[in-house]
Amino acid sequence: MHATIRRYEAIDKSRTAELVKKAQDSLLPRLSEMPGFSGYYLIEAGNGVFSSVGFFDTEAQAEASTSVASTWVREENLETALPNTPKITSGKVVVHKTRELVTA
């Protein structure tokens, strides 16, 4: 499994709701249809900072998600809402655990 973390800073706070809605409605469907998609999280850290974490089967798939996200920003006219290039960290997930759901 590979993960890509993007940190967006200096986000236009007046457009936070728009950003979240567009991520839910148009970015998430694009990412989830990509080969190897395993999960995506968007985190509002406050003070004009958002981070996203995407999980994919391979390094190439994780890297491709960055291109998809970049294209999405342009197509959704979010360049002024997200004025700075995100800081990107990407790599192989070496330790992970998810909670198993118990059904009654």
GROMACS .gro file of C-alpha atoms in nm:
model
  104
    1MET     CA    1   0.000   0.000   0.000
    2HIS     CA    2   0.118   0.352  -0.082
    3ALA     CA    3   0.001   0.683   0.058
    4THR     CA    4   0.011   1.039  -0.068
    5ILE     CA    5  -0.030   1.326   0.176
    6ARG     CA    6  -0.097   1.675   0.044
    7ARG     CA    7  -0.083   1.979   0.271
    8TYR     CA    8  -0.253   2.292   0.142
    9GLU     CA    9  -0.175   2.619   0.321
   10ALA     CA   10  -0.315   2.974   0.306
   11ILE     CA   11  -0.655   2.852   0.190
   12ASP     CA   12  -0.917   3.121   0.138
   13LYS     CA   13  -1.122   3.064   0.454
   14SER     CA   14  -1.433   3.215   0.293
   15ARG     CA   15  -1.430   2.927   0.042
   16THR     CA   16  -1.386   2.637   0.285
   17ALA     CA   17  -1.744   2.510   0.247
   18GLU     CA   18  -1.715   2.529  -0.133
   19LEU     CA   19  -1.386   2.339  -0.125
   20VAL     CA   20  -1.528   2.063   0.096
   21LYS     CA   21  -1.842   2.025  -0.117
   22LYS     CA   22  -1.646   2.011  -0.442
   23ALA     CA   23  -1.404   1.758  -0.295
   24GLN     CA   24  -1.697   1.540  -0.187
   25ASP     CA   25  -1.895   1.578  -0.510
   26SER     CA   26  -1.630   1.575  -0.780
   27LEU     CA   27  -1.280   1.488  -0.654
   28LEU     CA   28  -1.368   1.185  -0.444
   29PRO     CA   29  -1.559   1.014  -0.727
   30ARG     CA   30  -1.260   1.063  -0.961
   31LEU     CA   31  -1.012   0.925  -0.710
   32SER     CA   32  -1.232   0.632  -0.608
   33GLU     CA   33  -1.260   0.521  -0.972
   34MET     CA   34  -0.880   0.507  -1.012
   35PRO     CA   35  -0.713   0.165  -1.024
   36GLY     CA   36  -0.574   0.063  -0.686
   37PHE     CA   37  -0.779   0.318  -0.488
   38SER     CA   38  -0.807   0.219  -0.123
   39GLY     CA   39  -0.918   0.533   0.061
   40TYR     CA   40  -0.916   0.912   0.081
   41TYR     CA   41  -0.945   1.152   0.374
   42LEU     CA   42  -0.966   1.533   0.371
   43ILE     CA   43  -0.869   1.696   0.700
   44GLU     CA   44  -0.943   2.055   0.799
   45ALA     CA   45  -0.654   2.146   1.028
   46GLY     CA   46  -0.770   2.505   1.089
   47ASN     CA   47  -0.593   2.835   1.026
   48GLY     CA   48  -0.631   2.799   0.649
   49VAL     CA   49  -0.470   2.454   0.635
   50PHE     CA   50  -0.616   2.140   0.481
   51SER     CA   51  -0.442   1.805   0.441
   52SER     CA   52  -0.550   1.509   0.235
   53VAL     CA   53  -0.439   1.148   0.256
   54GLY     CA   54  -0.495   0.904  -0.028
   55PHE     CA   55  -0.420   0.531  -0.025
   56PHE     CA   56  -0.344   0.323  -0.334
   57ASP     CA   57  -0.204  -0.021  -0.407
   58THR     CA   58   0.107   0.094  -0.592
   59GLU     CA   59   0.345   0.389  -0.599
   60ALA     CA   60   0.251   0.471  -0.958
   61GLN     CA   61  -0.118   0.482  -0.869
   62ALA     CA   62  -0.052   0.709  -0.571
   63GLU     CA   63   0.156   0.941  -0.789
   64ALA     CA   64  -0.118   0.947  -1.054
   65SER     CA   65  -0.360   1.072  -0.790
   66THR     CA   66  -0.153   1.390  -0.758
   67SER     CA   67  -0.209   1.460  -1.126
   68VAL     CA   68  -0.581   1.397  -1.086
   69ALA     CA   69  -0.596   1.636  -0.788
   70SER     CA   70  -0.404   1.905  -0.974
   71THR     CA   71  -0.632   1.880  -1.277
   72TRP     CA   72  -0.935   1.891  -1.048
   73VAL     CA   73  -0.816   2.218  -0.887
   74ARG     CA   74  -0.789   2.379  -1.232
   75GLU     CA   75  -1.118   2.241  -1.366
   76GLU     CA   76  -1.309   2.350  -1.054
   77ASN     CA   77  -1.152   2.699  -1.064
   78LEU     CA   78  -1.003   2.659  -0.717
   79GLU     CA   79  -0.666   2.824  -0.788
   80THR     CA   80  -0.758   3.131  -0.579
   81ALA     CA   81  -0.903   2.918  -0.297
   82LEU     CA   82  -0.586   2.705  -0.296
   83PRO     CA   83  -0.325   2.968  -0.387
   84ASN     CA   84  -0.013   2.771  -0.292
   85THR     CA   85   0.119   2.450  -0.442
   86PRO     CA   86   0.059   2.173  -0.188
   87LYS     CA   87   0.345   2.015   0.003
   88ILE     CA   88   0.340   1.650  -0.102
   89THR     CA   89   0.471   1.349   0.086
   90SER     CA   90   0.437   1.010  -0.076
   91GLY     CA   91   0.565   0.666   0.007
   92LYS     CA   92   0.510   0.306   0.097
   93VAL     CA   93   0.297   0.242   0.404
   94VAL     CA   94   0.514   0.025   0.627
   95VAL     CA   95   0.289  -0.010   0.934
   96HIS     CA   96  -0.086   0.011   0.944
   97LYS     CA   97  -0.386  -0.128   1.125
   98THR     CA   98  -0.754  -0.067   1.087
   99ARG     CA   99  -1.016  -0.151   1.339
  100GLU     CA  100  -1.224  -0.453   1.252
  101LEU     CA  101  -1.595  -0.388   1.283
  102VAL     CA  102  -1.784  -0.640   1.491
  103THR     CA  103  -2.140  -0.705   1.386
  104ALA     CA  104  -2.396  -0.840   1.627
   0.00000   0.00000   0.00000
